[in-house]
Coordinates of N, CA, C and O in Angstrom, one line a residue:
X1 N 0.8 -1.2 0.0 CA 0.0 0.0 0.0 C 0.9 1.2 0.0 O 1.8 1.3 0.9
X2 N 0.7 2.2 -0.9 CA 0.8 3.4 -0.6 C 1.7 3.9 0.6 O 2.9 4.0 0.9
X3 N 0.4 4.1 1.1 CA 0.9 4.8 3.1 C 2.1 3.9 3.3 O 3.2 4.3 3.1
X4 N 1.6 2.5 3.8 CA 2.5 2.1 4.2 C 4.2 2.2 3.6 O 5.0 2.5 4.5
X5 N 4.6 2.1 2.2 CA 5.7 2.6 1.5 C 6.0 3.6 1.9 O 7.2 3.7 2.3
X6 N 5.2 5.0 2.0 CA 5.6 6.1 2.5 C 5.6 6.3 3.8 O 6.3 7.2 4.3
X7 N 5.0 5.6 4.5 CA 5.4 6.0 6.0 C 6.6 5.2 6.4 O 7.4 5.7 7.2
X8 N 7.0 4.1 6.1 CA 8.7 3.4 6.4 C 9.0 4.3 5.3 O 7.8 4.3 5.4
X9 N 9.4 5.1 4.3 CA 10.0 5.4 3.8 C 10.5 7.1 4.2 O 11.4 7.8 3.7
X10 N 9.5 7.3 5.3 CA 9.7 8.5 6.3 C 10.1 8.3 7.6 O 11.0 9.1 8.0
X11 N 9.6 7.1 8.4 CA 9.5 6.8 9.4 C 10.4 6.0 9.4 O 11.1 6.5 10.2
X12 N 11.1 4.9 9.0 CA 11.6 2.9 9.1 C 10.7 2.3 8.9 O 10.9 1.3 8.3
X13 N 9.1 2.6 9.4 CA 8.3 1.6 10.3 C 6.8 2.6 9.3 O 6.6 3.6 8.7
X14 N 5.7 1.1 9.8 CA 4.7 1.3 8.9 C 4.0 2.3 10.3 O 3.4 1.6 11.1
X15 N 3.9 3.8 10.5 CA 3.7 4.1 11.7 C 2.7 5.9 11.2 O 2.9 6.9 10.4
X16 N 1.7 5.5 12.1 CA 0.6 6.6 11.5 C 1.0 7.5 12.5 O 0.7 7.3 13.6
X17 N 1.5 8.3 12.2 CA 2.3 9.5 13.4 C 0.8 10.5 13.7 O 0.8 11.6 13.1
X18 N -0.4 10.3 14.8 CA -0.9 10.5 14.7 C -2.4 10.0 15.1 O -2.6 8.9 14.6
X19 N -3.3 10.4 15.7 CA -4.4 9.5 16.7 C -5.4 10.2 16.2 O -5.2 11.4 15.8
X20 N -6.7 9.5 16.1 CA -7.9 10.2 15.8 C -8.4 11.4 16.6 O -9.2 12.2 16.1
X21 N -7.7 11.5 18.0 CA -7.8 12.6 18.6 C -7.5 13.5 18.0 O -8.5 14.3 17.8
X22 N -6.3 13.7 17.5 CA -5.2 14.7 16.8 C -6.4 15.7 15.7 O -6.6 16.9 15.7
X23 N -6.8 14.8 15.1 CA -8.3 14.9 14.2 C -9.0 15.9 14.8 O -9.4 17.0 14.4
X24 N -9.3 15.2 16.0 CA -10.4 16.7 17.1 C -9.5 17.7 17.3 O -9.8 18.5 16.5
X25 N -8.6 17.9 18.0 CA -8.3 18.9 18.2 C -7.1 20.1 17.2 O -6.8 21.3 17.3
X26 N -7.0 19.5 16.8 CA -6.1 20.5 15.7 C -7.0 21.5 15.1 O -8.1 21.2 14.7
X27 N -6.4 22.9 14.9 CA -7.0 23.9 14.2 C -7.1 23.8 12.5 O -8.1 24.2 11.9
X28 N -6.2 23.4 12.1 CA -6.3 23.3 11.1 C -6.2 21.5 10.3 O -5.2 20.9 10.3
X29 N -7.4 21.0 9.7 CA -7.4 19.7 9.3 C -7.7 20.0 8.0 O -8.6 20.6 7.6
X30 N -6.6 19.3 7.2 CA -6.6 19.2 5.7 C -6.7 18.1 5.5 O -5.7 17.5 5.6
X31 N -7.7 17.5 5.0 CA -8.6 16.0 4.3 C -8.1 16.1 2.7 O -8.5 17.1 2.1
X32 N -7.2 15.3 2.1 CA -6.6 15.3 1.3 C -6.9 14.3 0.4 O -6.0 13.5 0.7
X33 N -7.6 13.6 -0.7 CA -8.0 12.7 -1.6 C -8.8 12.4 -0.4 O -8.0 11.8 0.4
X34 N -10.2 12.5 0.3 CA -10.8 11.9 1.4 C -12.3 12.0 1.2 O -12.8 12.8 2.0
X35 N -12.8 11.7 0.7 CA -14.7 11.9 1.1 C -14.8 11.1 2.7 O -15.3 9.9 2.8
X36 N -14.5 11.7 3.6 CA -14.7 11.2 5.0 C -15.7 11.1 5.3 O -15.8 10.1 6.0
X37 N -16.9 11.9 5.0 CA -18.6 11.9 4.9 C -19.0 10.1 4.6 O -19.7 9.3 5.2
X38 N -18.4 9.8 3.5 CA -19.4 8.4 3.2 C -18.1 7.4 3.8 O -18.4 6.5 4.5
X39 N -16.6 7.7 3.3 CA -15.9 6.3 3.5 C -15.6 6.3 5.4 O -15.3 5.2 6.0
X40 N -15.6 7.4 6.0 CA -15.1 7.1 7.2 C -16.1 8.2 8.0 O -15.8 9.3 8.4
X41 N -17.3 7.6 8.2 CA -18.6 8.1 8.9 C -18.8 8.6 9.7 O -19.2 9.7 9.7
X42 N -18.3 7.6 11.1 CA -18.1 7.5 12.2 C -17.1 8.8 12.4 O -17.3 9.8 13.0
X43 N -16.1 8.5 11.6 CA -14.8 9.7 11.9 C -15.4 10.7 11.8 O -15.8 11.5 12.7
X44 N -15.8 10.9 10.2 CA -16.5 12.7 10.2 C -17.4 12.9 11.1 O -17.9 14.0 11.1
X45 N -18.0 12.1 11.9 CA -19.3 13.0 12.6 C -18.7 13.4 13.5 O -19.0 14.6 13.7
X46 N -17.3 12.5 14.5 CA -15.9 13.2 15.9 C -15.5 14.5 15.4 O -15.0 15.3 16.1
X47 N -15.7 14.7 13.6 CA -14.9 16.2 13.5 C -16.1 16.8 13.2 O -16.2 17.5 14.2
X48 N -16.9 17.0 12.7 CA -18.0 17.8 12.7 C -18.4 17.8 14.2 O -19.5 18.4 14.0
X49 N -18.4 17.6 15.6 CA -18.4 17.3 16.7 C -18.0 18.3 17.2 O -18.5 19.2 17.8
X50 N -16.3 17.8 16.9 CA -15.3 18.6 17.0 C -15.2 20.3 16.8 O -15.0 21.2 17.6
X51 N -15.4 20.2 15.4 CA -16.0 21.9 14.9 C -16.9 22.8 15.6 O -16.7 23.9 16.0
X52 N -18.1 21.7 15.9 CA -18.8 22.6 16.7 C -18.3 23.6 18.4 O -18.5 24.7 18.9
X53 N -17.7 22.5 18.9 CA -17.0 23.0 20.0 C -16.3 24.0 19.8 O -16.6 25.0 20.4
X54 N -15.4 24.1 19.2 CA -14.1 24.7 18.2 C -14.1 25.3 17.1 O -13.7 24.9 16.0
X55 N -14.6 26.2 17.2 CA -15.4 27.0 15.7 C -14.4 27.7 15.0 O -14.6 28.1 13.9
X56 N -13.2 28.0 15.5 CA -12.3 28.2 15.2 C -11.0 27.4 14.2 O -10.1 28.0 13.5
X57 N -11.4 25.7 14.6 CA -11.1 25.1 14.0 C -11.5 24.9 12.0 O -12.6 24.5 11.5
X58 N -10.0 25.3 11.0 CA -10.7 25.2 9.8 C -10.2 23.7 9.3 O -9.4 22.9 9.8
X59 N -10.9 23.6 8.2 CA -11.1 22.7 7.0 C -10.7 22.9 5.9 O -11.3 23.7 5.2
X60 N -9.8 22.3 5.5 CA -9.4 22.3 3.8 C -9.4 20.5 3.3 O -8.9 19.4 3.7
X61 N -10.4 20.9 2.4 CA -10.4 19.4 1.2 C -10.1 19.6 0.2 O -10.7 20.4 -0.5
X62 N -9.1 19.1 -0.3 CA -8.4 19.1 -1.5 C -9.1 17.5 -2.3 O -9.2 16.4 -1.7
X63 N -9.5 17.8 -3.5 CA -10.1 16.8 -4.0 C -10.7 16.8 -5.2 O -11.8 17.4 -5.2
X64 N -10.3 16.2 -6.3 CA -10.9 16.8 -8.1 C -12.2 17.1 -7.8 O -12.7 18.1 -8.3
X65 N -13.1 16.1 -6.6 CA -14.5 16.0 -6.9 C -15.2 17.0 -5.8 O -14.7 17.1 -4.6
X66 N -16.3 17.6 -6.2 CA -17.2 18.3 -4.8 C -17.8 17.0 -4.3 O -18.7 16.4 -4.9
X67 N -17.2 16.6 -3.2 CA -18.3 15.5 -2.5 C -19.0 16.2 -1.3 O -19.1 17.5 -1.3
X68 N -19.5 15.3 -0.2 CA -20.5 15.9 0.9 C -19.1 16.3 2.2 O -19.3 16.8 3.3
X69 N -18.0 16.0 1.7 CA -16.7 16.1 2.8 C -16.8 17.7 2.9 O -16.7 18.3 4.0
X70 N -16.9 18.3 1.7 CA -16.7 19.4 1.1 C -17.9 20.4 1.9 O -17.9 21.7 1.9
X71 N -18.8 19.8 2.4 CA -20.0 20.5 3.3 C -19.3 21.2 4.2 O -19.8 22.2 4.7
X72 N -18.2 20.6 4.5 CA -17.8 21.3 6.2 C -16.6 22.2 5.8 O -16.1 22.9 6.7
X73 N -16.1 22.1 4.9 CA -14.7 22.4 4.4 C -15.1 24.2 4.2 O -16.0 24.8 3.6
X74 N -13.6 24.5 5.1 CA -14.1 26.2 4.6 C -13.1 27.0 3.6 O -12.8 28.2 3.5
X75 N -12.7 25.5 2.7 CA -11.9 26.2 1.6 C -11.5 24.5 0.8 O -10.7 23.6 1.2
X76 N -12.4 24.7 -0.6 CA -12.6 23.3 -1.1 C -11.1 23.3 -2.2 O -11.3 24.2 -3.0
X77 N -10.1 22.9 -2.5 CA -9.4 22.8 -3.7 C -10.0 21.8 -4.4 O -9.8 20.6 -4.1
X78 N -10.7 22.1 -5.5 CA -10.9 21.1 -6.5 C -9.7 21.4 -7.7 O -9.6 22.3 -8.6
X79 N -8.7 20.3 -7.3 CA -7.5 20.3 -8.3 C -7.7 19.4 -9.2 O -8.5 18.6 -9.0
X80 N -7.1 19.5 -10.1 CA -6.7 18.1 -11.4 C -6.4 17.5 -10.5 O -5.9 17.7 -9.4
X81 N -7.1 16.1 -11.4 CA -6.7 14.6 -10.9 C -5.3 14.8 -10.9 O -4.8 15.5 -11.8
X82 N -4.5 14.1 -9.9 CA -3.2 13.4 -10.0 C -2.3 14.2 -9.6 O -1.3 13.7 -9.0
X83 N -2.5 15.8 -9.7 CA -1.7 16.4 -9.3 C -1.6 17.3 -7.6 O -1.2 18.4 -7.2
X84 N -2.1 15.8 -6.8 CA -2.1 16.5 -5.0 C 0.0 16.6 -5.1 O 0.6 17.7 -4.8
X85 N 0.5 15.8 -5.3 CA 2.4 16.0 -5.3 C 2.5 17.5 -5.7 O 3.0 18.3 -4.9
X86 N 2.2 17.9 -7.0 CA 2.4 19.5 -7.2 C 2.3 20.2 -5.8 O 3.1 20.9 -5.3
X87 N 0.9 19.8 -5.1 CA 0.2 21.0 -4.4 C 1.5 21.2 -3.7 O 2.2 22.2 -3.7
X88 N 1.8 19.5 -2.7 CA 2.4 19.5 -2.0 C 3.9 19.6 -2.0 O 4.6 19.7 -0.9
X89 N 4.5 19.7 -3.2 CA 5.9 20.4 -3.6 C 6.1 21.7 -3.0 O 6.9 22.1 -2.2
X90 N 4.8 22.6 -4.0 CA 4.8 23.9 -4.2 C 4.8 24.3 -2.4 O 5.5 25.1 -1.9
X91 N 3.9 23.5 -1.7 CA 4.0 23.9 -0.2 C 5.1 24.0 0.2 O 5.4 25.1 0.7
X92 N 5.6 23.3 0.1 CA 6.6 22.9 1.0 C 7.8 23.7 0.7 O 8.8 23.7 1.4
X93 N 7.8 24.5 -0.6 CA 9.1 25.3 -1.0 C 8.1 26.7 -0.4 O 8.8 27.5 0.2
X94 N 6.8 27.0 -0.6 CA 6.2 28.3 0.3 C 6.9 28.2 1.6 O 7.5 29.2 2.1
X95 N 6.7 27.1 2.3 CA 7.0 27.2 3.9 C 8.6 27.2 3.9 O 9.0 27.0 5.0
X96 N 9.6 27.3 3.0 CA 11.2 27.4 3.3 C 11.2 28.7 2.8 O 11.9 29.4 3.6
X97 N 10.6 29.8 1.5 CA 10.5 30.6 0.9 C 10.0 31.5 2.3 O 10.9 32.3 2.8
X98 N 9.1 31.5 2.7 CA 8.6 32.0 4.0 C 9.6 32.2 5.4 O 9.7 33.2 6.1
X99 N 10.0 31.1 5.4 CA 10.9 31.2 6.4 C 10.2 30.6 7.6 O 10.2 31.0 8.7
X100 N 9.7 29.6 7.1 CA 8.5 28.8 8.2 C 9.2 27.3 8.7 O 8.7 26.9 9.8
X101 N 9.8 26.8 8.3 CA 10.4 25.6 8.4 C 11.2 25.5 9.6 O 12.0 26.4 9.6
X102 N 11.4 24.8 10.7 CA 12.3 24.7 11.6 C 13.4 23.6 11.6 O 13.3 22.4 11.6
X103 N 14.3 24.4 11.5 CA 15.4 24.2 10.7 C 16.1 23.2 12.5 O 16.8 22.2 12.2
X104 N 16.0 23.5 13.5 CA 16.5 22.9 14.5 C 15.5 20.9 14.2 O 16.3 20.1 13.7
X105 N 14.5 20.5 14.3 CA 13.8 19.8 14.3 C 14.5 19.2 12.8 O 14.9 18.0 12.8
X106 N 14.5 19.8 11.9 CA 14.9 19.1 10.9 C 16.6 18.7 11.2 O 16.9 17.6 10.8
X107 N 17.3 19.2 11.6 CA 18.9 18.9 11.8 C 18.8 17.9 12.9 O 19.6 17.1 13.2
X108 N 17.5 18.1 13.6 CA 17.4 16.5 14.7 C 16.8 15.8 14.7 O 16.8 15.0 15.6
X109 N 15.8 15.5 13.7 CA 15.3 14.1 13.3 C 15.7 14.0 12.1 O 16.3 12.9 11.9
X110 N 15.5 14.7 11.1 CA 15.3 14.2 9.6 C 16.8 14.5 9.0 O 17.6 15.4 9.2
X111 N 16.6 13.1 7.9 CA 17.5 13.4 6.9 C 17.1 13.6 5.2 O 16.1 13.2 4.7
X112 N 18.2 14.3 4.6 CA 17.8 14.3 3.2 C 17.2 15.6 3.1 O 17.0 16.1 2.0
X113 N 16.8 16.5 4.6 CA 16.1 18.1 4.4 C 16.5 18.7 3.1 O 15.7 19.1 2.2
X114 N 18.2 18.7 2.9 CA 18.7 19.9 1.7 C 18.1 19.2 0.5 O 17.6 20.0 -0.3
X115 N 18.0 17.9 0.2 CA 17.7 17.3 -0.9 C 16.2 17.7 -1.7 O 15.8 18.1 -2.8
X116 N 15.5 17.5 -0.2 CA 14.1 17.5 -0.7 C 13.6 18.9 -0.8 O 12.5 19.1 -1.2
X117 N 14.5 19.9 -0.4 CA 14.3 21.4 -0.5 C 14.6 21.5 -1.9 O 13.8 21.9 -2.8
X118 N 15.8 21.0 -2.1 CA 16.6 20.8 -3.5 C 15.4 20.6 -4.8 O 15.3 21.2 -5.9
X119 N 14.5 19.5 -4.2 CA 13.5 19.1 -5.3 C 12.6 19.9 -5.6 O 12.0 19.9 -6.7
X120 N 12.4 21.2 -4.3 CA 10.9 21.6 -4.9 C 11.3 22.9 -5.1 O 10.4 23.8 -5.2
X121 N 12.5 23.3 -5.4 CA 13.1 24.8 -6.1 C 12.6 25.5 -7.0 O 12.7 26.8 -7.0
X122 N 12.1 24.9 -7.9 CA 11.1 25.2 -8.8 C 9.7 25.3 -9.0 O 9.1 25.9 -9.9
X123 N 9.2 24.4 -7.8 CA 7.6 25.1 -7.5 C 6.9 25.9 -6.8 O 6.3 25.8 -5.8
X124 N 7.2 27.1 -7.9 CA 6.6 28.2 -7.6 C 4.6 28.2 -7.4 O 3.7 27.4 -7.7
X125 N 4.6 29.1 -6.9 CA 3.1 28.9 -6.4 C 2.4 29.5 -8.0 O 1.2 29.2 -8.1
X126 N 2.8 30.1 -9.0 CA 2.0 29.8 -9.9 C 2.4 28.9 -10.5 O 1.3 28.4 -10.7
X127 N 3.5 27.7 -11.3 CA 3.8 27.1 -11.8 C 2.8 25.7 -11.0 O 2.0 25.0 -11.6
X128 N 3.0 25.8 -9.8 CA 1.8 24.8 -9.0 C 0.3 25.2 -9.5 O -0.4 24.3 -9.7
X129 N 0.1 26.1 -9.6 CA -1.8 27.0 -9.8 C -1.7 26.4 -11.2 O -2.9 26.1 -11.4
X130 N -0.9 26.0 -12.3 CA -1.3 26.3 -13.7 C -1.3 24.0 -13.8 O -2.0 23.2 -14.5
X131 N -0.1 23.7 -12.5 CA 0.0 22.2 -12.9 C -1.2 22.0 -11.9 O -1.6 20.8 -12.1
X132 N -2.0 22.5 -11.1 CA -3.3 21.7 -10.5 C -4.5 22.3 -10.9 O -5.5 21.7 -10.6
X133 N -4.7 23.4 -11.4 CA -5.6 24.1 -12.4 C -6.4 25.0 -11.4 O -7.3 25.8 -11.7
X134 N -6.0 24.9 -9.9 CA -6.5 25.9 -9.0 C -5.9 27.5 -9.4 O -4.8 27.9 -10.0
X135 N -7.1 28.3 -8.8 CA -6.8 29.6 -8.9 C -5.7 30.1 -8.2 O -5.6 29.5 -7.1
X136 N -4.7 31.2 -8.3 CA -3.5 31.1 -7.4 C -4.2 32.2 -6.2 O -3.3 32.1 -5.4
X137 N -5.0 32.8 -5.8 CA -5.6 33.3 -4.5 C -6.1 32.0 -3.7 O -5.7 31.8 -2.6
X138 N -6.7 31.3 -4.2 CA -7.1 30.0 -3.6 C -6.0 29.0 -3.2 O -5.9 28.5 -2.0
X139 N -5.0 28.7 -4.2 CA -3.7 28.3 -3.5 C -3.0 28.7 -2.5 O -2.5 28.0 -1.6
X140 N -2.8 30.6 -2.6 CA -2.2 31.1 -1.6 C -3.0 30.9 0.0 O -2.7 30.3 1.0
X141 N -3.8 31.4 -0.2 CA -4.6 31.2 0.6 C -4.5 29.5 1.8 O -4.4 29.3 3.0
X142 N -4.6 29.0 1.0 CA -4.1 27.5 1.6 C -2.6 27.4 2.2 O -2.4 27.1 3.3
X143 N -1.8 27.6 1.6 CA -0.6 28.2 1.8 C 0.0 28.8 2.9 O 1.0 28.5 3.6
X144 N -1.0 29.8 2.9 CA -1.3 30.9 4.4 C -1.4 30.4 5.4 O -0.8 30.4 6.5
X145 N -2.4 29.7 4.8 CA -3.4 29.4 6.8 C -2.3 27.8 7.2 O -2.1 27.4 8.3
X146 N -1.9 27.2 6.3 CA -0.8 26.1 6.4 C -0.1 26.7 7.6 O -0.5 26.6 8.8
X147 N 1.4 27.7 6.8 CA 2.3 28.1 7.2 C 1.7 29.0 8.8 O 2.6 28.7 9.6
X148 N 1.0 29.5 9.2 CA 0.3 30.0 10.3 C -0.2 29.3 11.3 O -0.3 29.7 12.4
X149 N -0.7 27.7 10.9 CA -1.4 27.1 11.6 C -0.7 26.4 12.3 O -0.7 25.3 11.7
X150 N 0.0 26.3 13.6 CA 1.0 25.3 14.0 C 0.1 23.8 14.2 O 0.5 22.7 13.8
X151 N -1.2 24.0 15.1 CA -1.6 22.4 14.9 C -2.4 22.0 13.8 O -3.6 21.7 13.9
X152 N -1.8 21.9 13.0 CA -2.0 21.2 11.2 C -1.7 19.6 11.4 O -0.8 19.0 11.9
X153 N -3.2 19.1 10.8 CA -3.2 17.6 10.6 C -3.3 17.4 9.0 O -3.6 18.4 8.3
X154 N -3.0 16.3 8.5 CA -3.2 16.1 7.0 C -3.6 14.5 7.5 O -2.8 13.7 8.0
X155 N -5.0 14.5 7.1 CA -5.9 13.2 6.7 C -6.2 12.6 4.9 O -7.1 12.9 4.1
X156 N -4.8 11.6 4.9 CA -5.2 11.7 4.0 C -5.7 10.6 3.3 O -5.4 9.7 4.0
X157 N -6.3 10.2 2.5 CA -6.7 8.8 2.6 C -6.8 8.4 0.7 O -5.9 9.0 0.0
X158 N -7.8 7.3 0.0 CA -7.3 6.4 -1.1 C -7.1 7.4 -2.0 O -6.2 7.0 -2.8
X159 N -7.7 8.6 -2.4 CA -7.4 9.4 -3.4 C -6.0 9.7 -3.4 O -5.4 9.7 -4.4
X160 N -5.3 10.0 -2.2 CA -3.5 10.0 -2.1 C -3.2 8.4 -2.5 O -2.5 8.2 -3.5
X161 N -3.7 7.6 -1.7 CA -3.0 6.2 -1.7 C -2.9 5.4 -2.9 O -1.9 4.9 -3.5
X162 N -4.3 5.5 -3.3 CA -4.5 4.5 -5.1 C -4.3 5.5 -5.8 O -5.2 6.2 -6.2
X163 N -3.1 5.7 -6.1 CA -2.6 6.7 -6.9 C -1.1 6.0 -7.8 O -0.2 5.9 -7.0
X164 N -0.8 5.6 -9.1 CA 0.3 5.1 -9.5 C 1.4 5.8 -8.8 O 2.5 5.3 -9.0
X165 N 1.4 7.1 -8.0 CA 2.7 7.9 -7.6 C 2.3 7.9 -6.2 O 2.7 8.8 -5.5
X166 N 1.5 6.8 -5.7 CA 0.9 7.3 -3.9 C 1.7 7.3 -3.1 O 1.5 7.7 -1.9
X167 N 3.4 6.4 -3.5 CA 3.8 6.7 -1.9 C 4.5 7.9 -2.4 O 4.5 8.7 -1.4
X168 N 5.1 8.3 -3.4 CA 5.7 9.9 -3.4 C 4.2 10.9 -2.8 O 4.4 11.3 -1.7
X169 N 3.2 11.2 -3.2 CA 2.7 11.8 -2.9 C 2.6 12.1 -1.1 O 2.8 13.1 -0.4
X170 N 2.2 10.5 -0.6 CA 2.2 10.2 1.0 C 3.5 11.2 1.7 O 3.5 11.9 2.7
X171 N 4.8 10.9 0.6 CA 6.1 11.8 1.3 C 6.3 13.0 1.0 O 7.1 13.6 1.6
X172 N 5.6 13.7 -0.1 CA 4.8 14.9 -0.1 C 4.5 15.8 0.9 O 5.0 16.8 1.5
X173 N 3.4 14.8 1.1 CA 2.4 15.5 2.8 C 3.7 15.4 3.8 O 4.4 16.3 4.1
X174 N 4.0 14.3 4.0 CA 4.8 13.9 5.1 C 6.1 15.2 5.4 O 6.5 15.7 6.5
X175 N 6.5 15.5 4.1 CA 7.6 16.2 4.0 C 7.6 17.7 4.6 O 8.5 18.4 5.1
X176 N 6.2 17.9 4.3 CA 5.5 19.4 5.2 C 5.8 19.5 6.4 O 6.6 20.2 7.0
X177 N 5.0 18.7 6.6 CA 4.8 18.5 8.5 C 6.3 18.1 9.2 O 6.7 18.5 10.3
X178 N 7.1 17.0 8.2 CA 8.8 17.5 8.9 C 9.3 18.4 9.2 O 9.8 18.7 10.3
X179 N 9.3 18.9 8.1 CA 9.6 20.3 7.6 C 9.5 21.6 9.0 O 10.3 22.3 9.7
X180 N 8.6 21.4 8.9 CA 7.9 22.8 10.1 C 7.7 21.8 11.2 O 6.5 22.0 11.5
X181 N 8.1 20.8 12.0 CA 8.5 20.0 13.3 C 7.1 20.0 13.7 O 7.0 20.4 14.8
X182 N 5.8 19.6 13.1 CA 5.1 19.5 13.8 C 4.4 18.1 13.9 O 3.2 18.1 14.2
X183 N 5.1 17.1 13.7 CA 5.0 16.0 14.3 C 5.2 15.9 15.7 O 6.1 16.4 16.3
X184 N 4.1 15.0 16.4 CA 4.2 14.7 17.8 C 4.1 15.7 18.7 O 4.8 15.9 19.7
X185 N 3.3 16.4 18.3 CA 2.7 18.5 19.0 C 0.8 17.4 19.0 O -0.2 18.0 19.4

């Protein structure tokens, strides 16, 4: 599977850095290839739950399709198929561009940081807008509230996974949340 390739290929180990709690309480939850509404029911109703307590708490679904996930979501990307890896390139060079990345957490857990910086040098946030067909206010915008939000979850599920490129994309996401140390927060 997917995940699993990309989480030992982040982690060693087939390991979901991460608890359905994490889900409730985080400010910012980005559902990424996920109709959570129909495939994971039970879950979305803990965050729709969640929201209400926490109104503060946003939503981003990234997803070609408008599903019912998209009801709760307060900022929908409907990108081109195939292209969630762009989004997540183009992120990940905003949050080093920014000066968002914590560069202490990466020199103490992670390796390969200069490489994978190395890789996304060239995705610029319109060169990303024109490869996922989103608007670039709508990109930035995601961008924004990312780089701002320290408790950021990414839920991502089969739209990342059954994907011919799912474990690069999995190390995508993964690469964010290294990136800016906010694993195990």
């Amino acid at each position: 599977a997917s995940a699993v390739a990309g989480y030992q290929r982040a982690f060693g180990a087939d390991y979901v850095p991460c608890s359905y709690e994490d889900l409730e309480t985080c400010d910012l939850l980005v559902m990424a290839g996920s109709n959570a509404a129909w495939t994971h029911p039970v879950l979305y109703q803990r965050i729709a739950e969640a929201r209400k307590k926490h109104p503060h708490k946003r939503i981003v679904v990234i997803d070609p399709r408008r599903t019912a996930t998209c009801d709760s979501a307060d900022l929908h990307l409907q990108i081109a198929p195939g292209s969630d890896g762009f989004l997540f390139a183009g992120l990940l060079r905003y949050l080093q561009r920014g000066d968002l990345l914590d560069s202490d957490y990466m020199d103490a857990h992670t390796e390969g940081g200069r490489e994978a910086l190395a890789a996304v040098a060239a995705w610029t946030p319109e060169r990303v807008a024109i490869q996922t067909g989103l608007e670039l206010p709508d990109l930035l915008q995601f961008y924004r509230l990312f780089g701002a939000t320290e408790k950021t979850v990414t839920f991502y599920s089969q739209g990342i996974n059954q994907s011919a490129t799912g474990t690069d994309k999995c190390n995508a996401i993964i690469n964010c949340h290294l990136a800016t140390g906010r694993l195990g927060r």
